[in-house]
């Protein structure tokens, strides 16, 4: 493909398209072909973007009423819905995920804007009864300028998840999309413009993490940071935030378990266990990547899962198979490295490598894989593989199941499968994770369900009403209210 035929995506700062001297190639993961190039921003563009956000915050957005902000957010949702097919096709091209999953992403992105548009009108502070003659109350105020750094797995959904509450609450934003999948986030620029968001309220600076991302995290004029991505980079972002004393939300990785108890009809859990580790080829922070199963139901359940895994279709996302490719050659090789260890340490029940056949060509495909007899000594038990790999371990007692669940340092989500209401309640309280699903597993849950990691899976909460509170700060006002005698 010649350069002229490759679409170019620039940075968007103060409503203007800003090209850069250097560019990053964006590849289609299903065939490794270049489909676009995006601006490679650095400190200079990040500075301009923060300045633009600051200007709009100080002159326009902080004075907009909740009703005005709500109307704009509803309009953003409408435009997202009107353009869902275009956005879904672009998301599939960029991330490789099956088209039907990208359509869901576009719909969920719109839901975020509607949800926070509704919620912000009901947001208020508290009155505090302190003492006679003193009236005290709290105000919820926006922070000001927020920096948002997002990953490549659900770019449109995660951009909407983090931007919608921030904008609805009255903040102005600078978004740094991931270099591997920046296209739909960049498309948001014209969507918010069409919806009437004031110019400069959202600025987008694509680029590499070490350049644009690091410059944004360290910028001294930010008031808040939100990071979604790996634990390693989360540490770097938090360190940068410590230097400027800026609050930071960290949505990091996971190694989330399903706990299947002997009283449950295990066959009923099969579809959701499969979906939870094969949706977007397992590249999902809250993927159900471990199966902890009672010894008495192990054989029946694993046999059923193997059968389902064998039947899964794999192919380019545009043909809407069950599973598309991984995002990049680097990610595929990382997953294959874990599979090599899995072959050595555990028992491969299905999959274990790259699918064979001309149809897969140069794409970054990995087979859906079940590793059985995995134990806490194995690296695949503890580390986030971020691919379609289910690790199976057995337990004999509830205490042992909890011990296995908590052996990793992550704490994002867990699925509990039991017919016993007492066991369900006990586990829901006992497990140190941010979301517990009982007899279902809606990875990451719905727009309304607060989502935030325990332990090393993160700090703070996104989604639900909690996130709106996170993007506002609390100011206390105490008024002396006694008439002079
Ligand atoms: P990553 O940490 O490599 O990158 C995330 C973002 O950080 C990208 O935009 C990247 O460019 C940027 N970045 C990289 N280095 C940086 C630096 N030094 N300073 C500032 N920014 C930098 O993660 P990834 O590979 O894109 O995504 C996969 C990870 O994200 C997995 O661990 C997954 O579990 C996690 N994730 C978590 C959630 C959640 O909500 N908890 C959601 C999706 C993904």
mmCIF file of C-alpha atoms and ligand atoms in Angstrom, residues 149-154 158 161 176-180 207-217 227-234 236-237 250-254 283-286 330-331 334 384 386 410 412 451 453 457 462, ligand 1:
data_model
loop_
_atom_site.group_PDB
_atom_site.id
_atom_site.type_symbol
_atom_site.label_atom_id
_atom_site.label_comp_id
_atom_site.label_asym_id
_atom_site.label_seq_id
_atom_site.Cartn_x
_atom_site.Cartn_y
_atom_site.Cartn_z
ATOM 1 C CA UNK A 149 -4.198 6.785 29.701
ATOM 2 C CA UNK A 150 -5.914 3.711 28.248
ATOM 3 C CA UNK A 151 -4.966 0.266 26.869
ATOM 4 C CA UNK A 152 -5.629 -1.395 23.517
ATOM 5 C CA UNK A 153 -8.058 -4.167 24.411
ATOM 6 C CA UNK A 154 -11.343 -2.234 24.672
ATOM 7 C CA UNK A 158 -12.637 2.193 28.114
ATOM 8 C CA UNK A 161 -15.898 4.597 30.642
ATOM 9 C CA UNK A 176 -3.679 9.137 25.545
ATOM 10 C CA UNK A 177 -4.824 6.070 23.589
ATOM 11 C CA UNK A 178 -2.658 2.962 23.269
ATOM 12 C CA UNK A 179 -0.268 2.856 20.324
ATOM 13 C CA UNK A 180 -1.543 -0.576 19.253
ATOM 14 C CA UNK A 207 1.763 8.090 20.828
ATOM 15 C CA UNK A 208 4.022 5.669 22.611
ATOM 16 C CA UNK A 209 3.704 5.132 26.344
ATOM 17 C CA UNK A 210 7.267 6.112 27.124
ATOM 18 C CA UNK A 211 6.829 9.387 25.204
ATOM 19 C CA UNK A 212 3.272 10.745 25.209
ATOM 20 C CA UNK A 213 2.100 8.599 28.158
ATOM 21 C CA UNK A 214 5.017 9.438 30.433
ATOM 22 C CA UNK A 215 4.784 13.147 29.529
ATOM 23 C CA UNK A 216 1.083 13.186 30.393
ATOM 24 C CA UNK A 217 1.501 11.304 33.683
ATOM 25 C CA UNK A 227 -4.766 4.898 34.134
ATOM 26 C CA UNK A 228 -5.975 1.575 32.762
ATOM 27 C CA UNK A 229 -3.311 -0.932 31.793
ATOM 28 C CA UNK A 230 -0.633 -3.206 33.137
ATOM 29 C CA UNK A 231 0.617 -3.324 36.690
ATOM 30 C CA UNK A 232 4.167 -2.396 35.669
ATOM 31 C CA UNK A 233 3.119 0.785 33.890
ATOM 32 C CA UNK A 234 0.615 1.499 36.666
ATOM 33 C CA UNK A 236 5.310 4.212 36.822
ATOM 34 C CA UNK A 237 2.168 6.330 36.496
ATOM 35 C CA UNK A 250 -5.387 2.584 38.574
ATOM 36 C CA UNK A 251 -7.342 -0.121 36.766
ATOM 37 C CA UNK A 252 -4.770 -2.869 36.381
ATOM 38 C CA UNK A 253 -4.666 -6.526 35.511
ATOM 39 C CA UNK A 254 -6.229 -9.646 36.949
ATOM 40 C CA UNK A 283 -7.385 -10.073 26.272
ATOM 41 C CA UNK A 284 -9.668 -8.858 28.976
ATOM 42 C CA UNK A 285 -8.551 -7.595 32.386
ATOM 43 C CA UNK A 286 -11.373 -9.446 34.113
ATOM 44 C CA UNK A 330 4.537 -9.211 20.579
ATOM 45 C CA UNK A 331 1.411 -10.205 22.493
ATOM 46 C CA UNK A 334 4.236 -13.472 25.005
ATOM 47 C CA UNK A 384 -1.745 -12.654 33.807
ATOM 48 C CA UNK A 386 -3.760 -12.016 28.595
ATOM 49 C CA UNK A 410 -4.494 -9.751 41.926
ATOM 50 C CA UNK A 412 -10.227 -7.904 40.201
ATOM 51 C CA UNK A 451 -15.557 -1.807 39.098
ATOM 52 C CA UNK A 453 -9.474 -3.863 41.774
ATOM 53 C CA UNK A 457 -5.366 -4.981 40.638
ATOM 54 C CA UNK A 462 -14.636 3.247 37.581
HETATM 55 P P1 LIG B 1 0.196 -1.135 29.127
HETATM 56 O O1 LIG B 1 0.333 -0.860 30.580
HETATM 57 O O2 LIG B 1 1.364 -1.629 28.381
HETATM 58 O O3 LIG B 1 -0.287 0.192 28.360
HETATM 59 C C1 LIG B 1 -1.410 0.923 28.788
HETATM 60 C C2 LIG B 1 -1.256 2.357 28.355
HETATM 61 O O4 LIG B 1 -0.144 2.931 29.065
HETATM 62 C C3 LIG B 1 -0.943 2.537 26.871
HETATM 63 O O5 LIG B 1 -1.620 3.681 26.395
HETATM 64 C C4 LIG B 1 0.558 2.765 26.869
HETATM 65 O O6 LIG B 1 1.016 3.500 25.760
HETATM 66 C C5 LIG B 1 0.733 3.570 28.148
HETATM 67 N N1 LIG B 1 2.087 3.550 28.710
HETATM 68 C C6 LIG B 1 3.066 2.623 28.516
HETATM 69 N N2 LIG B 1 4.189 2.996 29.176
HETATM 70 C C7 LIG B 1 3.901 4.159 29.811
HETATM 71 C C8 LIG B 1 4.636 5.021 30.686
HETATM 72 N N3 LIG B 1 5.902 4.767 31.009
HETATM 73 N N4 LIG B 1 4.015 6.117 31.186
HETATM 74 C C9 LIG B 1 2.723 6.386 30.875
HETATM 75 N N5 LIG B 1 1.988 5.618 30.038
HETATM 76 C C10 LIG B 1 2.569 4.520 29.516
HETATM 77 O O7 LIG B 1 -1.050 -2.109 29.016
HETATM 78 P P2 LIG B 1 -1.635 -2.775 27.716
HETATM 79 O O8 LIG B 1 -0.689 -3.824 27.270
HETATM 80 O O9 LIG B 1 -2.052 -1.707 26.751
HETATM 81 O O10 LIG B 1 -2.986 -3.421 28.285
HETATM 82 C C11 LIG B 1 -3.010 -4.645 28.899
HETATM 83 C C12 LIG B 1 -3.069 -4.499 30.403
HETATM 84 O O11 LIG B 1 -4.120 -3.626 30.768
HETATM 85 C C13 LIG B 1 -3.372 -5.820 31.090
HETATM 86 O O12 LIG B 1 -2.581 -5.946 32.242
HETATM 87 C C14 LIG B 1 -4.836 -5.669 31.470
HETATM 88 O O13 LIG B 1 -5.235 -6.493 32.537
HETATM 89 C C15 LIG B 1 -4.921 -4.231 31.795
HETATM 90 N N6 LIG B 1 -6.311 -3.751 31.699
HETATM 91 C C16 LIG B 1 -6.988 -3.449 32.852
HETATM 92 C C17 LIG B 1 -8.322 -3.030 32.794
HETATM 93 C C18 LIG B 1 -9.102 -2.698 34.046
HETATM 94 O O14 LIG B 1 -10.108 -2.021 33.936
HETATM 95 N N7 LIG B 1 -8.704 -3.137 35.229
HETATM 96 C C19 LIG B 1 -8.955 -2.927 31.555
HETATM 97 C C20 LIG B 1 -8.246 -3.254 30.420
HETATM 98 C C21 LIG B 1 -6.910 -3.654 30.496
#
